[in-house]
PDB file of C-alpha atoms in Angstrom:
ATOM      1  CA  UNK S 853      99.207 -68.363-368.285  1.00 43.00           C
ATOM      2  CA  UNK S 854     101.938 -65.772-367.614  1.00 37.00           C
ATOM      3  CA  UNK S 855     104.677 -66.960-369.549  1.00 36.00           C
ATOM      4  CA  UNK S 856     107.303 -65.474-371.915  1.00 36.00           C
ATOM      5  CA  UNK S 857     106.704 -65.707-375.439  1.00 36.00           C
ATOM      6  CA  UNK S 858     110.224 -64.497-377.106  1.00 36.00           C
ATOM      7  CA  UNK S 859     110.787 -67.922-378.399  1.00 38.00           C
ATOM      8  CA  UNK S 860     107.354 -67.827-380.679  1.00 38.00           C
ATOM      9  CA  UNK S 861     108.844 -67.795-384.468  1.00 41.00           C
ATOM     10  CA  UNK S 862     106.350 -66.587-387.432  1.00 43.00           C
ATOM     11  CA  UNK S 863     106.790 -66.296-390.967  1.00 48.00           C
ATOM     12  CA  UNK S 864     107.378 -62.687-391.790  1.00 46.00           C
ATOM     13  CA  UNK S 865     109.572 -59.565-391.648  1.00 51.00           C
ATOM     14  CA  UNK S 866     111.168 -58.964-387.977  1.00 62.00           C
ATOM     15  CA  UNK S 867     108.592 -55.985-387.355  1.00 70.00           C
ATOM     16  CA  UNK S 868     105.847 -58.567-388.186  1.00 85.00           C
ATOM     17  CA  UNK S 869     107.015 -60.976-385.691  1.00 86.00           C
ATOM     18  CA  UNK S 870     107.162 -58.726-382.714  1.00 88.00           C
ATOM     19  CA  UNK S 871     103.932 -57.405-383.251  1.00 90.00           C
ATOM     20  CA  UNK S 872     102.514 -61.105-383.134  1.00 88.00           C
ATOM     21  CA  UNK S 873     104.760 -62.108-380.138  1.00 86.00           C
ATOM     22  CA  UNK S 874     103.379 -58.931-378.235  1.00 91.00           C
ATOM     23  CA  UNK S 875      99.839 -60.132-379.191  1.00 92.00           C
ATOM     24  CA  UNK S 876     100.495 -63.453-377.849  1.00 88.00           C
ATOM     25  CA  UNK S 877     102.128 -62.119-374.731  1.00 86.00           C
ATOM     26  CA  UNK S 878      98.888 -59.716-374.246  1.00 90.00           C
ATOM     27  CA  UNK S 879      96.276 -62.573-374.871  1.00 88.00           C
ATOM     28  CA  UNK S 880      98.263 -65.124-372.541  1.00 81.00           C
ATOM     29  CA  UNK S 881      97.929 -62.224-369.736  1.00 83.00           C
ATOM     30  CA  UNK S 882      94.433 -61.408-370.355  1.00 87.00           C
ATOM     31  CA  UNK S 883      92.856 -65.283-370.808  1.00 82.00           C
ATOM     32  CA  UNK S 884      94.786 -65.614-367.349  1.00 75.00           C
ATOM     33  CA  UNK S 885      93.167 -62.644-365.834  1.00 79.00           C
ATOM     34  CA  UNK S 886      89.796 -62.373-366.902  1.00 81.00           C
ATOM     35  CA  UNK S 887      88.664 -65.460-368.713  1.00 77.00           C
ATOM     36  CA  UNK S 888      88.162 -66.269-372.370  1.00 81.00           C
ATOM     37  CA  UNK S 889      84.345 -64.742-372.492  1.00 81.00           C
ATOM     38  CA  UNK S 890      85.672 -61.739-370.370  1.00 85.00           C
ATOM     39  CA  UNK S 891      88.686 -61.392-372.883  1.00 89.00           C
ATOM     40  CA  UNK S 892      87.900 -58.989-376.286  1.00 92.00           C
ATOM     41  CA  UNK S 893      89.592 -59.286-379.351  1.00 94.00           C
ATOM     42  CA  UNK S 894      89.798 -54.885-378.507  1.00 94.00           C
ATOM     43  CA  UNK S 895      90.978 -55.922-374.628  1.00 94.00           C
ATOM     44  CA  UNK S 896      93.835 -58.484-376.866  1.00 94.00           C
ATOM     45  CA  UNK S 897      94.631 -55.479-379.236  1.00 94.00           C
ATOM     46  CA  UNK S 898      95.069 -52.755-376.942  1.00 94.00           C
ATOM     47  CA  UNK S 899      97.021 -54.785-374.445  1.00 94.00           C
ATOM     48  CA  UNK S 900      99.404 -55.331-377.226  1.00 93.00           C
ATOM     49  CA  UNK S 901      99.668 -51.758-378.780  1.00 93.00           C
ATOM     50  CA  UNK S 902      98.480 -53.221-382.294  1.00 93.00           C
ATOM     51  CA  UNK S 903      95.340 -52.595-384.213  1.00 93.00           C
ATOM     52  CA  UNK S 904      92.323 -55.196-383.892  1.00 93.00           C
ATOM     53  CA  UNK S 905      92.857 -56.067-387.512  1.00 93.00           C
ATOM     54  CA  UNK S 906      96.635 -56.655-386.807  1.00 93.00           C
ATOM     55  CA  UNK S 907      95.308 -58.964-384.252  1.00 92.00           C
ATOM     56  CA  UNK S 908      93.201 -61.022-386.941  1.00 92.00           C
ATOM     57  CA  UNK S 909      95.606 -60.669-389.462  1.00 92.00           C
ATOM     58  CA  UNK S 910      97.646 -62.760-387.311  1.00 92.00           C
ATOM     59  CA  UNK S 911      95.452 -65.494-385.986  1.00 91.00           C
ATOM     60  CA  UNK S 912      92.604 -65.491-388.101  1.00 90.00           C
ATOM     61  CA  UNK S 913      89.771 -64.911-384.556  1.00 90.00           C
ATOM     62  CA  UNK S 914      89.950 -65.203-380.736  1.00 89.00           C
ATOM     63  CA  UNK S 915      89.310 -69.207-380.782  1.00 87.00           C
ATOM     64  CA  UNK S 916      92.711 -69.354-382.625  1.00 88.00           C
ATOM     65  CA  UNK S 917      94.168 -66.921-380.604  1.00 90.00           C
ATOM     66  CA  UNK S 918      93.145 -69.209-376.985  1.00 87.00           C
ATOM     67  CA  UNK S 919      94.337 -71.871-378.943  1.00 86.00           C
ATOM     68  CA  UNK S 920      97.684 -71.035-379.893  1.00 86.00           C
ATOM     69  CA  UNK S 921      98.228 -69.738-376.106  1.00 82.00           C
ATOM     70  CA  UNK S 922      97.004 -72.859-374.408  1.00 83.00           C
ATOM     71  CA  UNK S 923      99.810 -74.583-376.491  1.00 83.00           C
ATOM     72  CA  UNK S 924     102.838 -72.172-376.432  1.00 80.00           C
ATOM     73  CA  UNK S 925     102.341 -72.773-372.644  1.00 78.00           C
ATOM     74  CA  UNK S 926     102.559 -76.540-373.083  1.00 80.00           C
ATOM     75  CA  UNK S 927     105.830 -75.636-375.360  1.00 80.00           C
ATOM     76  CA  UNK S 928     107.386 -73.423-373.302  1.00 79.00           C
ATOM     77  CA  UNK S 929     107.234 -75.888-369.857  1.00 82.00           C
ATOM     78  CA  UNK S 930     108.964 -78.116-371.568  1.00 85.00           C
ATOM     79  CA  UNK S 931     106.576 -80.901-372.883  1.00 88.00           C
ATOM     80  CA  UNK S 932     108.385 -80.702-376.677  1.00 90.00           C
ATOM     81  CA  UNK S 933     109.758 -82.740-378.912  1.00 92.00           C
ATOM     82  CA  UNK S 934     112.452 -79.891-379.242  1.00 91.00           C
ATOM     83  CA  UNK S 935     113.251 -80.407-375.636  1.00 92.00           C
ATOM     84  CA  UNK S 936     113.268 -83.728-375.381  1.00 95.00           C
ATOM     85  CA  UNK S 937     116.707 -85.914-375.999  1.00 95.00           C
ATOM     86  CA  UNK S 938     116.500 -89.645-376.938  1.00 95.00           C
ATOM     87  CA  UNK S 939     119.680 -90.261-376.047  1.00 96.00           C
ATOM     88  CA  UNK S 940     119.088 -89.580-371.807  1.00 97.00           C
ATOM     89  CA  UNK S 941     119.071 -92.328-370.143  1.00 97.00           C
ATOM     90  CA  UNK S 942     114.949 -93.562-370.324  1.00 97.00           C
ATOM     91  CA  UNK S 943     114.683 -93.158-366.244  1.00 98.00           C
ATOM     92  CA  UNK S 944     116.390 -89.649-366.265  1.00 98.00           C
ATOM     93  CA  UNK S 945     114.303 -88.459-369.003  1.00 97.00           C
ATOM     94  CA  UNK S 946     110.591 -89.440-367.920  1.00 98.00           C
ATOM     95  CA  UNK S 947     111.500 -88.105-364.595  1.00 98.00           C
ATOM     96  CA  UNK S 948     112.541 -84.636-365.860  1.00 97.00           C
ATOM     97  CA  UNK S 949     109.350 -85.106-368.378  1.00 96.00           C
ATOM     98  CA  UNK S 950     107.211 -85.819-364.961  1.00 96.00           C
ATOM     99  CA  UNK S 951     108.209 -82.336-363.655  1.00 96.00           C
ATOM    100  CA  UNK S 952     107.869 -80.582-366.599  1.00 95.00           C
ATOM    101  CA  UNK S 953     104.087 -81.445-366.847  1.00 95.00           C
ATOM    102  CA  UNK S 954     103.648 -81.420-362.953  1.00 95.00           C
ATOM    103  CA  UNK S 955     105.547 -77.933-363.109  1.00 93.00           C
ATOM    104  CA  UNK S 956     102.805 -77.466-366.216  1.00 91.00           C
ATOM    105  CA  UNK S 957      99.753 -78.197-364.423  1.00 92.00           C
ATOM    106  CA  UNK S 958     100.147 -77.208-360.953  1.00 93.00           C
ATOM    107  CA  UNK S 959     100.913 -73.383-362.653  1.00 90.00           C
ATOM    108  CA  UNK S 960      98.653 -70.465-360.943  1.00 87.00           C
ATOM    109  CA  UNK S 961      98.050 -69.838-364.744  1.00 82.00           C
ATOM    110  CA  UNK S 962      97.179 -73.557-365.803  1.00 86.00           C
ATOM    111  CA  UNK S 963      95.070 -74.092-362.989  1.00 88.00           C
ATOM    112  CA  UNK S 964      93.119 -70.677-363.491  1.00 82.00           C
ATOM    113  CA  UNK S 965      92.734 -71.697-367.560  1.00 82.00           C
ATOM    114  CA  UNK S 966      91.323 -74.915-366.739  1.00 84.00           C
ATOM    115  CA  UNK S 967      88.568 -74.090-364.167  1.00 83.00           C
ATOM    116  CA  UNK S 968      87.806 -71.077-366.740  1.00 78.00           C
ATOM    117  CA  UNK S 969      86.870 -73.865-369.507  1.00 82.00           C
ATOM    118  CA  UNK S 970      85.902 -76.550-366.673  1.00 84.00           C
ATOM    119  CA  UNK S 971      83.066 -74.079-365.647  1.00 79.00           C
ATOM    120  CA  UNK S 972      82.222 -72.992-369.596  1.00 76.00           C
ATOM    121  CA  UNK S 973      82.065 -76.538-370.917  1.00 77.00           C
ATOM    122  CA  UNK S 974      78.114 -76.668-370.955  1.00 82.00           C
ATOM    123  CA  UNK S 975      78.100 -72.837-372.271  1.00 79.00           C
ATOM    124  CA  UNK S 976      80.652 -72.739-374.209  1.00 78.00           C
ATOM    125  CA  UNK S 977      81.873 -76.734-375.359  1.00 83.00           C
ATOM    126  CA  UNK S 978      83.637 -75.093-378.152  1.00 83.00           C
ATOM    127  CA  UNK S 979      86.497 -73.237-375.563  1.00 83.00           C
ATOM    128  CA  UNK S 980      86.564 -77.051-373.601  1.00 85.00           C
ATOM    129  CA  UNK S 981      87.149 -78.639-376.962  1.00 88.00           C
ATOM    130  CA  UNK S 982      89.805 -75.818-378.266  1.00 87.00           C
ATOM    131  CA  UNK S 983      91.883 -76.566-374.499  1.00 86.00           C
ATOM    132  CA  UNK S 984      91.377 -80.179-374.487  1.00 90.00           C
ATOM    133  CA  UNK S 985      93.215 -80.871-378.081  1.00 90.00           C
ATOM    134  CA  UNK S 986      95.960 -77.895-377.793  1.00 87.00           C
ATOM    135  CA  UNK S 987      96.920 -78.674-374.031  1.00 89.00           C
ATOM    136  CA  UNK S 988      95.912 -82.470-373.030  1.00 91.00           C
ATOM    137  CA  UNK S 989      96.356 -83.827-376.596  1.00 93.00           C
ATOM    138  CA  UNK S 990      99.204 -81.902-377.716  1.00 92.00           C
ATOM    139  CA  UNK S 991     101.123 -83.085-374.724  1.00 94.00           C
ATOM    140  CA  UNK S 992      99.552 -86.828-374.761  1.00 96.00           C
ATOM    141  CA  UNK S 993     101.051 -86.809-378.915  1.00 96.00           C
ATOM    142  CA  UNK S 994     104.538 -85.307-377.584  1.00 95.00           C
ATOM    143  CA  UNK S 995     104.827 -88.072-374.672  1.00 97.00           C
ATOM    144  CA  UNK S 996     103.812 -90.567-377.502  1.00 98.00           C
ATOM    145  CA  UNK S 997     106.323 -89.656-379.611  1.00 97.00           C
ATOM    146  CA  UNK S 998     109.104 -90.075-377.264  1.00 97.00           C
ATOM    147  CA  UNK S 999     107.711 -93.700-376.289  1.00 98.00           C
ATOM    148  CA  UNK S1000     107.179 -94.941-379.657  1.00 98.00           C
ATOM    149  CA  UNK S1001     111.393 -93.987-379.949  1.00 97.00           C
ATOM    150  CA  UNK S1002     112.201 -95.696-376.688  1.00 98.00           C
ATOM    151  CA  UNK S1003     109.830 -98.692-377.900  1.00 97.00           C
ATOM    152  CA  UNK S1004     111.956 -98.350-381.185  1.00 97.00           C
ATOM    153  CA  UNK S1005     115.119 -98.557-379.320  1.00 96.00           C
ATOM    154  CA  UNK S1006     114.144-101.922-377.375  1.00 97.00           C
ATOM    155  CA  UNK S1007     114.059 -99.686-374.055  1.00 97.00           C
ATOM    156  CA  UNK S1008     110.527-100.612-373.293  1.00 97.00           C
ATOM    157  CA  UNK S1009     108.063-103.283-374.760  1.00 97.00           C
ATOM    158  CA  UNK S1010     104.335-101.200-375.087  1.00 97.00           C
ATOM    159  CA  UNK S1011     102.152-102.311-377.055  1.00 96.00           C
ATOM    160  CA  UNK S1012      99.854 -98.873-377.280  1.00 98.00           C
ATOM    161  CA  UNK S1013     102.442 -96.247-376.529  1.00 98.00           C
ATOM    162  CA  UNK S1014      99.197 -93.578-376.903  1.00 98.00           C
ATOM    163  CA  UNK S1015      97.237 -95.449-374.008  1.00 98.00           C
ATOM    164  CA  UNK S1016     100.725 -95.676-371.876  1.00 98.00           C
ATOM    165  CA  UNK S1017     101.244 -91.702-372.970  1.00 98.00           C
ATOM    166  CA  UNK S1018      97.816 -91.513-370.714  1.00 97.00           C
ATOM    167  CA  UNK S1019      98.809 -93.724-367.949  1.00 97.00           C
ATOM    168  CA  UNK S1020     102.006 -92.041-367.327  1.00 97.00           C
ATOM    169  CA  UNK S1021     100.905 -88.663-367.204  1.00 96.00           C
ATOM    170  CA  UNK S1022      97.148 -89.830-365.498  1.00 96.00           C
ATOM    171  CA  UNK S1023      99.527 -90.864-362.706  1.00 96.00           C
ATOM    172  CA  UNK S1024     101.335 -87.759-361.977  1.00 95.00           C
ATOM    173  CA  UNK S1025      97.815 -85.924-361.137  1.00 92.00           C
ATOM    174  CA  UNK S1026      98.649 -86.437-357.549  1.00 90.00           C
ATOM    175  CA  UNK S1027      98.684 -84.599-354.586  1.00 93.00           C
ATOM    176  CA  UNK S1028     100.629 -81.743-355.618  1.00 94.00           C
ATOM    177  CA  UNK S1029      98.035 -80.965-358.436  1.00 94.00           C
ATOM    178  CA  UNK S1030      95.080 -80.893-355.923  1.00 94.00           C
ATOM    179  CA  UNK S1031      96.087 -78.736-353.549  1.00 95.00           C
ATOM    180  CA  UNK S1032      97.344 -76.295-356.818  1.00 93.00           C
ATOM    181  CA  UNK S1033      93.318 -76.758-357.660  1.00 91.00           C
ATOM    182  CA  UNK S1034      92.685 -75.976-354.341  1.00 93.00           C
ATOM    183  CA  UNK S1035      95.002 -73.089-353.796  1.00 92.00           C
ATOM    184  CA  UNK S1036      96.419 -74.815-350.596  1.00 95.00           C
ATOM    185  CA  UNK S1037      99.945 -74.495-349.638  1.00 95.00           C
ATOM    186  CA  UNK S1038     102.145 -76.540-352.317  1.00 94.00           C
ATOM    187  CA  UNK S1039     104.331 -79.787-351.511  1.00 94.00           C
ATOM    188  CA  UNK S1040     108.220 -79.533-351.091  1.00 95.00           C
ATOM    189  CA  UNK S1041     109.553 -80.091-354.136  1.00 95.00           C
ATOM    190  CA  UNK S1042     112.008 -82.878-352.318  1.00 96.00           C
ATOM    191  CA  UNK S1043     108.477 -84.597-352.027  1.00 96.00           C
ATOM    192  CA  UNK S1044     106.889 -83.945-355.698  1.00 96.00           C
ATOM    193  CA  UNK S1045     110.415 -85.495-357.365  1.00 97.00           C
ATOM    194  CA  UNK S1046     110.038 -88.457-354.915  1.00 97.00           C
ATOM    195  CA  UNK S1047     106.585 -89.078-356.324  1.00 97.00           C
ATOM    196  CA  UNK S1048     107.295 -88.850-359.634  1.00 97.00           C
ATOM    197  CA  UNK S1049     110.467 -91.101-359.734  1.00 98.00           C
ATOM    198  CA  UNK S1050     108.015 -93.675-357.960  1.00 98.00           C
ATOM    199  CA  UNK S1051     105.546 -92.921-360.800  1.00 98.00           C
ATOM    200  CA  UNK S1052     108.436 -93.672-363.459  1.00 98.00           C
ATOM    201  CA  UNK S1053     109.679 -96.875-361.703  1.00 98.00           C
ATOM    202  CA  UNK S1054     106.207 -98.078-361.553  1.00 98.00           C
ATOM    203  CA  UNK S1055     105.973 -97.169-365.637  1.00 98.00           C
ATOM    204  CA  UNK S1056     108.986 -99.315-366.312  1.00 98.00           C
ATOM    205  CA  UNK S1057     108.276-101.927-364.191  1.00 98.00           C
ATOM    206  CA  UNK S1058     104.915-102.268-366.151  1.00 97.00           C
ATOM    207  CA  UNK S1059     106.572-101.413-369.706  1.00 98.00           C
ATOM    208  CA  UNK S1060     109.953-103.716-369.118  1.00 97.00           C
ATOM    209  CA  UNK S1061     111.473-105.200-372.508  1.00 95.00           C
ATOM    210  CA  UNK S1062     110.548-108.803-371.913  1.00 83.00           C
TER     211      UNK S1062
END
């Protein structure tokens, strides 16, 4: 997942903090690389210059640890509620949003993450279950959240802003995030914001206040 972690913030003395950014930063690399059954707690350690008990003194096991990764990534594309502004103009904002989680998901890292826990999900259901509620759902609650504002506001009329968090973002799974799957050459990005303003028209046209 190959992202920077400096903006990860834990309780603690400064010392104490780097050493658990570094761990993140190391287990983020080697979940990308190598998998999460080919990735030791000792791999995690070493790549990070700690101890292994630093590592569990930190998050607890290696579930936690995939856990926490999978959703700093979501954080750090954009998909949260500290990056998003109510105030936008609705359009302007669930374009940018459509980006952020086409930018998310159509990520060398993302895509390499998910086919590691598509192909474990009979062996190991618990790795599918720890990436579907800290990457999917954590995203699905942040899209929510915005809606349920915008419904607030009188902006849009949804009755199940949850179900409409699904819709939107079920829609941007286009063409651009198959041939990322696929490893095929990628879509201007001229043509992926074309898409995805159609995708948000089509939202409000569906969602209009009545």
């Amino acid at each position: 997942m190959g992202v920077a972690v400096e903006e990860i913030r834990a309780p603690g003395r400064p010392k104490s903090e780097e050493k658990r950014r570094e761990i993140l930063k190391a287990a983020v690399k080697l979940f990308t690389e190598k998998g999460y059954e080919g990735t030791s707690v000792d791999d995690i350690a070493q790549g990070a210059g700690v101890s292994k008990q630093t590592v569990y003194s930190h998050f607890g096991n290696k579930e936690a640890l995939f856990a926490k990764a999978v959703s700093t990534k979501c954080k750090q594309s954009g998909i949260d509620p500290d990056l998003i502004d109510p105030d936008v103009p609705l359009r302007q904002m669930l374009v940018e949003l459509g980006l952020r989680f086409l930018g998310l998901i159509t990520s060398p890292e993302a895509v390499r993450v998910n086919c590691v826990c598509t192909s474990s999900a009979e062996t190991h259901p618990e790795l599918g279950r720890l990436f579907f509620e800290h990457g999917p759902v954590q995203t699905i609650e942040v899209i929510d959240e915005y809606l349920v504002t915008q419904n607030a506001r009188g902006r849009l009329a949804v009755d199940d802003t949850r179900q409409a968090a699904w819709q939107f973002l079920g829609m941007l799974k286009c063409e651009a995030h198959m041939r990322a799957q696929f490893n095929l050459t990628p879509q201007p990005p001229s043509e992926v914001k074309r898409y995805v303003e159609s995708c948000v028209d089509m939202f409000l046209r569906a969602y209009a206040p009545k």
